[in-house]
mmCIF file of C-alpha atoms and ligand atoms in Angstrom:
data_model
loop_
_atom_site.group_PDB
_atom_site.id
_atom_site.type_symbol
_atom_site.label_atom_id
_atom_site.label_comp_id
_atom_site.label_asym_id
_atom_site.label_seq_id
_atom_site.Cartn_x
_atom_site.Cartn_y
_atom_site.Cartn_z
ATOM 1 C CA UNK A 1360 0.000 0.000 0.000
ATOM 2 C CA UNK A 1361 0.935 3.518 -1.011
ATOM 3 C CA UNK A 1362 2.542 5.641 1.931
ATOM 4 C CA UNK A 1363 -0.208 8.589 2.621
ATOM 5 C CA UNK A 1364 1.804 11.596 1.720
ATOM 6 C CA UNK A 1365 3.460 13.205 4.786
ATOM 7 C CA UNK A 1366 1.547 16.334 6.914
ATOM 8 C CA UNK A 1367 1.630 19.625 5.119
ATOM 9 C CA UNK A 1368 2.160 22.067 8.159
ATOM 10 C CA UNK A 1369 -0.971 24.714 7.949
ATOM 11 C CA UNK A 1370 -1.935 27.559 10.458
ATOM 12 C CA UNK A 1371 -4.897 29.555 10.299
ATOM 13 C CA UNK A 1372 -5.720 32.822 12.641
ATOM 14 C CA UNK A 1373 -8.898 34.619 13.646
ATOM 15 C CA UNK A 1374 -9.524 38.071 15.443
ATOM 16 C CA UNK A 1375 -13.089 38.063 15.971
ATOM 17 C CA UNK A 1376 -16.469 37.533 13.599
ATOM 18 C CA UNK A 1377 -18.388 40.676 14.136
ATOM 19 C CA UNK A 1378 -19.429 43.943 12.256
ATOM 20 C CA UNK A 1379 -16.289 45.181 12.042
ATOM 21 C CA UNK A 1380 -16.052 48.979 10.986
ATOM 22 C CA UNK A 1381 -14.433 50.263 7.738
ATOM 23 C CA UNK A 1382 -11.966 52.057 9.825
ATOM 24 C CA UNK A 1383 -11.334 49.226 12.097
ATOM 25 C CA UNK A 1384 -10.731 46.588 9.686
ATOM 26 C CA UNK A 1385 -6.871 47.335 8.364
ATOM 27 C CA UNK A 1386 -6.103 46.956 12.163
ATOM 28 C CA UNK A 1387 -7.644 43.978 12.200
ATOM 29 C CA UNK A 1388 -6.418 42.370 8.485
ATOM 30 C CA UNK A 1389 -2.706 43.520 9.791
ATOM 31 C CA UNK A 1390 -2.914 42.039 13.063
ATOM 32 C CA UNK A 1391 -4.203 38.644 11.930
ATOM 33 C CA UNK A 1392 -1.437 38.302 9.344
ATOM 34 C CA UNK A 1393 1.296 39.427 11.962
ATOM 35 C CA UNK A 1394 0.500 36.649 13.998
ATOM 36 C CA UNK A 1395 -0.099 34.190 11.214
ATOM 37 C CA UNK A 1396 3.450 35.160 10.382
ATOM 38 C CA UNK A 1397 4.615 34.232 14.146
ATOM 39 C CA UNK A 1398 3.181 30.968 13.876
ATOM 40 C CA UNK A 1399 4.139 30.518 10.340
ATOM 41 C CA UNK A 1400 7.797 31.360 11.698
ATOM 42 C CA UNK A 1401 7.534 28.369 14.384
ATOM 43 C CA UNK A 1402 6.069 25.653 12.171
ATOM 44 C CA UNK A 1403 8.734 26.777 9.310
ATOM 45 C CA UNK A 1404 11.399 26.559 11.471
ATOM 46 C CA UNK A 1405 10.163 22.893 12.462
ATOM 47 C CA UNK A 1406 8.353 24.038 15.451
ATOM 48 C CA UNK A 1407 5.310 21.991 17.388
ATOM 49 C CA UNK A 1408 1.828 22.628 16.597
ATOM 50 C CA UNK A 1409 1.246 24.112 20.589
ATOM 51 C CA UNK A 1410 4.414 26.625 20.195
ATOM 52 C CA UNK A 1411 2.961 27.910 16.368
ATOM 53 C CA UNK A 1412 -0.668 28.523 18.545
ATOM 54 C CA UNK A 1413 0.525 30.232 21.435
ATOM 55 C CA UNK A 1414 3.201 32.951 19.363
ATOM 56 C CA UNK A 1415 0.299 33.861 17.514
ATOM 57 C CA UNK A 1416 -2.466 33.842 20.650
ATOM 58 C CA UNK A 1417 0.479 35.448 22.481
ATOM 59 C CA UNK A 1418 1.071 37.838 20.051
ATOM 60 C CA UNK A 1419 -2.930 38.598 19.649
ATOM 61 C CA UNK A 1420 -3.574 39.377 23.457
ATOM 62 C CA UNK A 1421 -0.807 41.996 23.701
ATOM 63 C CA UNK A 1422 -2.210 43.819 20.460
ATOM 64 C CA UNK A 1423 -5.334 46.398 22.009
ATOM 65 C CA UNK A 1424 -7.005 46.009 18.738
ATOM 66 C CA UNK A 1425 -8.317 43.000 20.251
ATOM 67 C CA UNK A 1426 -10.742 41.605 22.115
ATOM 68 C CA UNK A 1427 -8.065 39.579 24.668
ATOM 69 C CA UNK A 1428 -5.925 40.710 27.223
ATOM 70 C CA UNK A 1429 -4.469 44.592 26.499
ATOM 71 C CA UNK A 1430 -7.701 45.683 24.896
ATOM 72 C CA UNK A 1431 -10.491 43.487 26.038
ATOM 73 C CA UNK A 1432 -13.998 44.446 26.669
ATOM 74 C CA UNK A 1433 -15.407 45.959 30.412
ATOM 75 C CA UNK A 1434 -17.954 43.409 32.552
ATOM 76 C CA UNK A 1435 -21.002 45.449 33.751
ATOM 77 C CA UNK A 1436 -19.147 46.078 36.748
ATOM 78 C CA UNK A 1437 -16.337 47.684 34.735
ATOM 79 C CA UNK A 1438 -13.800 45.139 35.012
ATOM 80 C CA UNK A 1439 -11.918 42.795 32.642
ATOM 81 C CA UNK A 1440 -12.625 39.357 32.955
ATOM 82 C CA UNK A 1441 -10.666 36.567 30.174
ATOM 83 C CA UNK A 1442 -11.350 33.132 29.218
ATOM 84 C CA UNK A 1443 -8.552 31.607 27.174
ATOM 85 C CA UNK A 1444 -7.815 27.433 26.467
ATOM 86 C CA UNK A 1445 -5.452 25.065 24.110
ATOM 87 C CA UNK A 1446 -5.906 21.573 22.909
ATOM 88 C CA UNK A 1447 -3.753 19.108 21.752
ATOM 89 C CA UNK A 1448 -4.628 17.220 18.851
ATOM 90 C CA UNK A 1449 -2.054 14.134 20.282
ATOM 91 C CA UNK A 1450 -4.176 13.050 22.811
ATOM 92 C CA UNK A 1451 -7.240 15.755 22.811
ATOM 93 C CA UNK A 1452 -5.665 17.123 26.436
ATOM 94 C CA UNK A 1453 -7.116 20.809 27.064
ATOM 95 C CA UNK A 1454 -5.662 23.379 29.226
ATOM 96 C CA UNK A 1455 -8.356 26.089 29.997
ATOM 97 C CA UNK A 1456 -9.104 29.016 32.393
ATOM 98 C CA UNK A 1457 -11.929 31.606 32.793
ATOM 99 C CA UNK A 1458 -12.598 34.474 34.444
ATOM 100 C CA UNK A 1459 -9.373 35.783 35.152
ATOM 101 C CA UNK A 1460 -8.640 39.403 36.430
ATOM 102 C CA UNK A 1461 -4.911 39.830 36.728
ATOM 103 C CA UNK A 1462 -3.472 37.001 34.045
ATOM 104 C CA UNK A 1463 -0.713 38.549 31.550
ATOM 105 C CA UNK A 1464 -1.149 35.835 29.434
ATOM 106 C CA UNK A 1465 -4.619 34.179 29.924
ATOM 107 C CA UNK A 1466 -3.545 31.709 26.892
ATOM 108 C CA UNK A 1467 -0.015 30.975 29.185
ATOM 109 C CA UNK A 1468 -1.924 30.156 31.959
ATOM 110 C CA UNK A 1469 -4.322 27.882 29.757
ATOM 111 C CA UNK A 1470 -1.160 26.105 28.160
ATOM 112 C CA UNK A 1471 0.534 25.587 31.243
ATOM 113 C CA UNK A 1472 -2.963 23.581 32.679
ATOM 114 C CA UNK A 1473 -2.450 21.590 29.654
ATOM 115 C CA UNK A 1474 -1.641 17.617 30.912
ATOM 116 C CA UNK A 1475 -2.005 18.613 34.341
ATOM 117 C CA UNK A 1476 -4.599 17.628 37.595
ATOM 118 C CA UNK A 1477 -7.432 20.027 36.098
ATOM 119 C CA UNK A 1478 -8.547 20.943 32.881
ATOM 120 C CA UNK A 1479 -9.873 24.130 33.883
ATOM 121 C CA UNK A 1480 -9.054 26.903 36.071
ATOM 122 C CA UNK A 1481 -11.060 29.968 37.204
ATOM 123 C CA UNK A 1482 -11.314 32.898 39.088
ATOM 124 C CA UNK A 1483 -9.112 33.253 42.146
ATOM 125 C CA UNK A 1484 -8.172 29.284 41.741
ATOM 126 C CA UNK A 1485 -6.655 30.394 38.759
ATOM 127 C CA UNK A 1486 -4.891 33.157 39.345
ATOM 128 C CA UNK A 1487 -3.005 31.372 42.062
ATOM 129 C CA UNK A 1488 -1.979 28.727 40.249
ATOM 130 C CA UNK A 1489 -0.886 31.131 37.574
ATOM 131 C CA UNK A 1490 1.448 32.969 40.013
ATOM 132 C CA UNK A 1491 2.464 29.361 41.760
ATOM 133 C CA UNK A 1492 3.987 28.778 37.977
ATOM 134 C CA UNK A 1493 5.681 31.792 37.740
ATOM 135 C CA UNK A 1494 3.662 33.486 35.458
ATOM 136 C CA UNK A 1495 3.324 36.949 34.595
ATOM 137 C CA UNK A 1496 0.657 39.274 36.574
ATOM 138 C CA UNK A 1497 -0.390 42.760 35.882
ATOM 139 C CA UNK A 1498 -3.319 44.889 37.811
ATOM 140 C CA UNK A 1499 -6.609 44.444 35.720
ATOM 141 C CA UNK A 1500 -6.590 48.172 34.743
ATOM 142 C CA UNK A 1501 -3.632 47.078 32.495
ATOM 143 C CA UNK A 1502 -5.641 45.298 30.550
ATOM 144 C CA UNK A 1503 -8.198 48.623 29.878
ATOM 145 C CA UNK A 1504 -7.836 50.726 27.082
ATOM 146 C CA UNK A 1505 -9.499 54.059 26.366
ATOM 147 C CA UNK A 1506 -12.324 52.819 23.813
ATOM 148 C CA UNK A 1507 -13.402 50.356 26.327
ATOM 149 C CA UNK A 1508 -13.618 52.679 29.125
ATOM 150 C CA UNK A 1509 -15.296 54.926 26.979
ATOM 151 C CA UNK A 1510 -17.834 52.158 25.667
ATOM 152 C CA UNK A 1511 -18.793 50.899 28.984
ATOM 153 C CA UNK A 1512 -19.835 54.224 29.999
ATOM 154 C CA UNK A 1513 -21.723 54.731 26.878
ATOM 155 C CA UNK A 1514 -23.750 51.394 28.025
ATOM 156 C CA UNK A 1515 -24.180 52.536 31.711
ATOM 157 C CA UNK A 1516 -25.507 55.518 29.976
ATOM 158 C CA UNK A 1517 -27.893 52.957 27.939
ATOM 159 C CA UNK A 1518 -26.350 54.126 24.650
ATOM 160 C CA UNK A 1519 -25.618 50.356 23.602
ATOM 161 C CA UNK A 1520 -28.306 47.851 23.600
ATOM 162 C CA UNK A 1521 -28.212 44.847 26.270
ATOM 163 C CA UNK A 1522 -28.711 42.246 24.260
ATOM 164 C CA UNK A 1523 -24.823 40.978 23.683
ATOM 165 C CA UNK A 1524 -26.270 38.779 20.483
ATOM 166 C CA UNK A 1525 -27.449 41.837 18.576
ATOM 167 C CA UNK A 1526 -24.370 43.327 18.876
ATOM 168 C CA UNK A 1527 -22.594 40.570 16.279
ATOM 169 C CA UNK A 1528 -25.054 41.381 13.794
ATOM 170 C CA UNK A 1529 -25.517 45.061 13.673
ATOM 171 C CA UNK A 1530 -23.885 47.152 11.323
ATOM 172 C CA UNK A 1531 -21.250 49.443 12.082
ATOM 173 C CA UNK A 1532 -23.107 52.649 13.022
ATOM 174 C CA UNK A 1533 -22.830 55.675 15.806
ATOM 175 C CA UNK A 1534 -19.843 56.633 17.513
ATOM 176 C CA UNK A 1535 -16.800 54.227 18.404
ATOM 177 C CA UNK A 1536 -17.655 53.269 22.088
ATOM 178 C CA UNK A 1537 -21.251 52.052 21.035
ATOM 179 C CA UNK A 1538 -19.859 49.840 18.688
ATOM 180 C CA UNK A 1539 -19.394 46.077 19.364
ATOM 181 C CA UNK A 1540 -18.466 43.934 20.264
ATOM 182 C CA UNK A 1541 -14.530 43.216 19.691
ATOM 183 C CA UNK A 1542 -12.640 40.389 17.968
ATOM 184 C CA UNK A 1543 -11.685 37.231 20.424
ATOM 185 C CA UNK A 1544 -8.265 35.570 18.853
ATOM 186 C CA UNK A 1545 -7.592 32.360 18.038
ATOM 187 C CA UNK A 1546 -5.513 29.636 16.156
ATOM 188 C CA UNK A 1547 -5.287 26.610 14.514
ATOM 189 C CA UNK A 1548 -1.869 24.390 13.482
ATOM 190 C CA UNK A 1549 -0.682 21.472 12.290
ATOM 191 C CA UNK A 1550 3.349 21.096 12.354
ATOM 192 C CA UNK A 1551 5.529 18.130 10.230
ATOM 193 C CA UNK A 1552 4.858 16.005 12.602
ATOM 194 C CA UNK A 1553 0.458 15.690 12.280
ATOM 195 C CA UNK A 1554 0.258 16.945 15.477
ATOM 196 C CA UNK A 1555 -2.721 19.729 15.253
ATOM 197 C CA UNK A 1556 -3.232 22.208 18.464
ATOM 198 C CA UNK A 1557 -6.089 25.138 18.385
ATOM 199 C CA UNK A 1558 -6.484 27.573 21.095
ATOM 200 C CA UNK A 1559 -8.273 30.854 21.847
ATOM 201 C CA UNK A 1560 -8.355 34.000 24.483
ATOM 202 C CA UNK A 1561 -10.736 36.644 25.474
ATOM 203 C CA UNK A 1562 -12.268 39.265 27.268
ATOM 204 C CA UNK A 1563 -15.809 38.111 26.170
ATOM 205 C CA UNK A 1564 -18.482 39.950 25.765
ATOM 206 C CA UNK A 1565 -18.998 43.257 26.316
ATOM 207 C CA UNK A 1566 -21.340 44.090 29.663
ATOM 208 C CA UNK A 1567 -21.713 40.324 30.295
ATOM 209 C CA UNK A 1568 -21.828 39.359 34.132
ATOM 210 C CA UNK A 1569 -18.870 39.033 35.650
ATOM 211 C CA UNK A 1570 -18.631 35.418 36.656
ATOM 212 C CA UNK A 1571 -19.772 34.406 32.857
ATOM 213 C CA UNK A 1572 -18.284 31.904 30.944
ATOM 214 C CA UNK A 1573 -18.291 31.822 27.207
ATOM 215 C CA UNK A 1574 -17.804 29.366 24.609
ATOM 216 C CA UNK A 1575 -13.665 30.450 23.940
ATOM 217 C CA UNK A 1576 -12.370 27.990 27.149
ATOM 218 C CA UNK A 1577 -14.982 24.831 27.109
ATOM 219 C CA UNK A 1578 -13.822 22.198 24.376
ATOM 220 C CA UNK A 1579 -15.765 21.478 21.935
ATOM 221 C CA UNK A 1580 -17.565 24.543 21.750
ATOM 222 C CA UNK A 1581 -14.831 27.106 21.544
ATOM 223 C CA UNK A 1582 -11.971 25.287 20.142
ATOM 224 C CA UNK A 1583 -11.356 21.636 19.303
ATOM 225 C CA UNK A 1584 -8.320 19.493 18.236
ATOM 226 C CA UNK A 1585 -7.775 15.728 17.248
ATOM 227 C CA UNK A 1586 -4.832 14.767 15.031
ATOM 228 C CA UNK A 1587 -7.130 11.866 14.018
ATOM 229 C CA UNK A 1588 -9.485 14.409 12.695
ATOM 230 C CA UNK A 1589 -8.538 17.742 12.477
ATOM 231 C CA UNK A 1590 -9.202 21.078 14.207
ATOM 232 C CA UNK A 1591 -10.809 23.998 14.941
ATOM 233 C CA UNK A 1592 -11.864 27.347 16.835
ATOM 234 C CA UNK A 1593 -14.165 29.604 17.147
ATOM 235 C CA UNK A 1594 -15.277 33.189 17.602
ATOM 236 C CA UNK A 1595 -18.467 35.290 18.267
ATOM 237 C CA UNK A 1596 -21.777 35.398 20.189
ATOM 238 C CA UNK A 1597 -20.645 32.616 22.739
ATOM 239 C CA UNK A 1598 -23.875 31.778 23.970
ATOM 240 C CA UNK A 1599 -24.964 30.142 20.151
ATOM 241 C CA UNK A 1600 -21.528 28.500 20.049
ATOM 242 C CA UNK A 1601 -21.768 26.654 23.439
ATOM 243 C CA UNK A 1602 -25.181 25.301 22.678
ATOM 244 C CA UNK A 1603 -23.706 24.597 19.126
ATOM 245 C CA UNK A 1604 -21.042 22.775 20.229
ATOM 246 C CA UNK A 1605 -19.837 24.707 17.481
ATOM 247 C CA UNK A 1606 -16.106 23.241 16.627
ATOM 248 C CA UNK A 1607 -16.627 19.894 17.210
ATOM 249 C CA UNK A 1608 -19.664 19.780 14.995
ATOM 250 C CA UNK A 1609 -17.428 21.504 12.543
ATOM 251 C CA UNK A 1610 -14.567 18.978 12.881
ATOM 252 C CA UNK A 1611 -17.221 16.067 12.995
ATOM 253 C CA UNK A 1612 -17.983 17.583 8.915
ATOM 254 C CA UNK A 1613 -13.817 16.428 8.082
ATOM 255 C CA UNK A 1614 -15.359 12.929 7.775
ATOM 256 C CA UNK A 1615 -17.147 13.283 4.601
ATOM 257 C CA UNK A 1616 -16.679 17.162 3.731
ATOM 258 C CA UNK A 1617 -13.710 19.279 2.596
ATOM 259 C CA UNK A 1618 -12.464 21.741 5.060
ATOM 260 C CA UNK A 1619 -14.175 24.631 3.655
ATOM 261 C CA UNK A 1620 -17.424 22.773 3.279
ATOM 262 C CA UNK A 1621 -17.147 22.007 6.881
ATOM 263 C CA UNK A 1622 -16.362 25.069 8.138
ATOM 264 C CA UNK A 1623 -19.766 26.618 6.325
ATOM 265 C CA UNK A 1624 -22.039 23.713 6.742
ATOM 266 C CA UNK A 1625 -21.630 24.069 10.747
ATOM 267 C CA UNK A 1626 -22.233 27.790 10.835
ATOM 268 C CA UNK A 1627 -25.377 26.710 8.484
ATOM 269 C CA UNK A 1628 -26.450 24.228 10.401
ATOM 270 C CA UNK A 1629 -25.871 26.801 13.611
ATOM 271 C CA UNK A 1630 -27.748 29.712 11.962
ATOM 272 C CA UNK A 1631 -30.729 26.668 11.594
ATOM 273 C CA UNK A 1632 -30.484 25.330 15.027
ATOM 274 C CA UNK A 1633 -29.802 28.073 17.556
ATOM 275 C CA UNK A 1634 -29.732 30.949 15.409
ATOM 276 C CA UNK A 1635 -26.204 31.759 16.338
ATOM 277 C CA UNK A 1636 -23.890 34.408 15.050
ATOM 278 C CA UNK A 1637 -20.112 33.100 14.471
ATOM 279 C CA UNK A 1638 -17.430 32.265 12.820
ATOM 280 C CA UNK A 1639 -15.260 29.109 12.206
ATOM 281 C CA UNK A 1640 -11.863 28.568 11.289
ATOM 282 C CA UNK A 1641 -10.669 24.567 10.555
ATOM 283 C CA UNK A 1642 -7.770 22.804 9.256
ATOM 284 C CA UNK A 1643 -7.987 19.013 8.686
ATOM 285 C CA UNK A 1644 -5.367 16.743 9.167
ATOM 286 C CA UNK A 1645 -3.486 16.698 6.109
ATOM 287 C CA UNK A 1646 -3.613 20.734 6.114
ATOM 288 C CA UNK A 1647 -6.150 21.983 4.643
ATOM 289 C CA UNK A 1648 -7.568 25.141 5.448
ATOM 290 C CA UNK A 1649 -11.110 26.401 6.063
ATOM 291 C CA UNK A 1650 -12.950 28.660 7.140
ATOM 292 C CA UNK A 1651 -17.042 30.197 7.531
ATOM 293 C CA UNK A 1652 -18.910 33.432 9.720
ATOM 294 C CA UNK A 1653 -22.584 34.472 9.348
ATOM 295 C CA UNK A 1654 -21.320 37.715 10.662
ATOM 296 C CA UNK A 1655 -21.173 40.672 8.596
ATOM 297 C CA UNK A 1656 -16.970 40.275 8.642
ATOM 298 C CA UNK A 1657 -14.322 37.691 10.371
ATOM 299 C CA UNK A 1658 -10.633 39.324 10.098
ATOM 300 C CA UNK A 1659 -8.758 35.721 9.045
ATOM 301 C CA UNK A 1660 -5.402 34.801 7.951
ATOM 302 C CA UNK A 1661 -3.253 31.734 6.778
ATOM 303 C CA UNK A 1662 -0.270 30.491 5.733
ATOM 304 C CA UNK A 1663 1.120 26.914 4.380
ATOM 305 C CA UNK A 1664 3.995 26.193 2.293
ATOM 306 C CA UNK A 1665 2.427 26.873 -1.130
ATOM 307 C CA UNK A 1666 2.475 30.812 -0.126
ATOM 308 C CA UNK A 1667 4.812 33.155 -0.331
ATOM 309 C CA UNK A 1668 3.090 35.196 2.670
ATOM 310 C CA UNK A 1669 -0.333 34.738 4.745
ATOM 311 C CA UNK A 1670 -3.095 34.956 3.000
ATOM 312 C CA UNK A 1671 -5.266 38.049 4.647
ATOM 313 C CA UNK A 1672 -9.305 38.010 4.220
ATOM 314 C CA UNK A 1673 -9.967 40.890 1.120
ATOM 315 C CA UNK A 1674 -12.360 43.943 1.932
ATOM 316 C CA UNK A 1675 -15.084 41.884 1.228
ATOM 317 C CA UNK A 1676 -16.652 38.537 2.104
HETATM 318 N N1 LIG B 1083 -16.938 34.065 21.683
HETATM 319 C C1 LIG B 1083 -16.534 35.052 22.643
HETATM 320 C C2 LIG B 1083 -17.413 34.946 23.861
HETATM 321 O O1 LIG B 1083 -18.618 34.815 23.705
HETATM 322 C C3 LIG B 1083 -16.580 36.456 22.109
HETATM 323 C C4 LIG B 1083 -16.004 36.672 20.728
HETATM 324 O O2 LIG B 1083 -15.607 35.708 20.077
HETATM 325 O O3 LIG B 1083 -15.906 37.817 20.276
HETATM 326 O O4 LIG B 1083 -16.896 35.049 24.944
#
């Protein structure tokens, strides 16, 4: 029997499926292919799968363009509050933490859970095992930036509708704070070796509880990774992609369906089923790339071997 023709190393990067504005988007489109590029740079250089994810997660959190650590969205009590979580595609092991307040790196903190007693971390639990590793802390106002600020008092001022959901699908419109929500990051790789590892961070939503969880830590909604299979994460109104089980149905589509089919047949069968709004990027196990939203944009970028340079999502859909 022929050999199947070794792993073609792939990464693919999100920054959020929302209504991004016109003058928004270049910020976006820029920082999506910078961090495709980091991960690019690990997986070129032989680099694992988990490394590729967390230089471009990494990368993503520190940029306040986005909607994870410097620059994520305000609780209603004012406060930032991240989820962030990795898989391994080797043996499906997740590291994963919510609700952290004073986290440098929530996606650090995920990836160092990752094979250890817990899956998942949160709150206070997690922010001393974070420091017990030696990780990087920072006070939570570190994490604000000035459009936040400035948007959460618009919404205590009840300039910005409650209802998170409506925010994915509204058009761009009014001043900047009223906009919303924000992109969440995340990233899928596979390396020479097979191995495929996704992972995500976040602030969430903007003016959720504090306390709430979205789909970006729990596997199988917010991310999901099986070298058997392939992988995949998501990004967008988390409530719809928890009761989706959004990337695992999307992975589940690698059986029979290419990866772009799969990617747009889950958010299909998600717009059917829960009438979510989100978006889907998917790589399967010999490297092909994917991706699908049902928001009005999803900044996206890849990279394989074929290209010169990531490929960045055009103006349009
Ligand atoms: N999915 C994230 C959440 O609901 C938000 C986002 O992707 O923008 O927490």
């Amino acid at each position: 029997m022929d050999k199947p023709p070794p792993p073609r190393p792939a990464v693919i990067v999100h920054g959020g499926a929302w209504a991004i504005p016109d003058d928004e988007w270049k910020a976006h489109r820029e920082g999506v292919a910078r961090a495709c590029a980091a991960a690019w740079g690990v997986l070129a250089a032989n680099g694992a799968a988990l490394d590729a994810v967390e230089a471009a997660v990494t990368l993503l959190e520190e940029d306040p363009t986005f909607d994870a650590g410097v620059g994520s969205v305000l609780t209603r009590d004012g406060v930032v509050e991240m989820d962030a979580a990795v898989m391994d595609g080797r043996d499906r092991g997740v590291g994963a933490v919510a609700c952290v307040r004073t986290i440098r790196s929530p996606f650090r903190a995920a990836r160092s859970l990752l094979h250890a007693e817990h899956v998942m971390l949160m709150g206070e639990g997690a922010e001393r095992w974070a420091r017990e590793q030696g990780l990087a802390t920072c006070d939570n106002a570190d994490f604000v930036v000035e459009r936040e600020r400035r948007r959460f008092e618009a919404m205590r001022a009840g300039a910005v509708p409650a209802d998170p959901r409506a925010a994915f699908d509204r058009r761009p419109s009014g001043p900047p704070p009223t906009r919303g929500p924000r992109g969440t990051v995340g990233c899928v790789a596979i390396d020479r070796g097979g191995n495929i590892a996704a992972g995500g961070s976040t602030g969430g939503t903007p003016g959720k509880r504090s306390g709430r969880v979205g789909d970006t830590p729990i596997p199988g909604a917010g991310l999901w990774a099986d070298n058997r299979e392939g992988g995949a994460a998501c990004t967008g109104w988390g409530e719809g992609i928890l009761r989706m089980g959004l990337a695992r149905t999307a992975v589940s589509h690698l059986r029979d369906a290419s990866a772009q089919d799969a990617a747009w047949l889950s958010i299909r069968e998600m717009d059917a089923r829960v009438s979510g709004l989100a978006g889907v990027i998917i790589l399967s196990r010999d490297g092909s790339i994917g991706f699908g939203f049902n928001t009005p944009r999803m900044a996206v970028s890849y990279m394989d071997g074929e290209l010169a340079d990531p490929w960045v999502i055009g103006n349009d859909r």
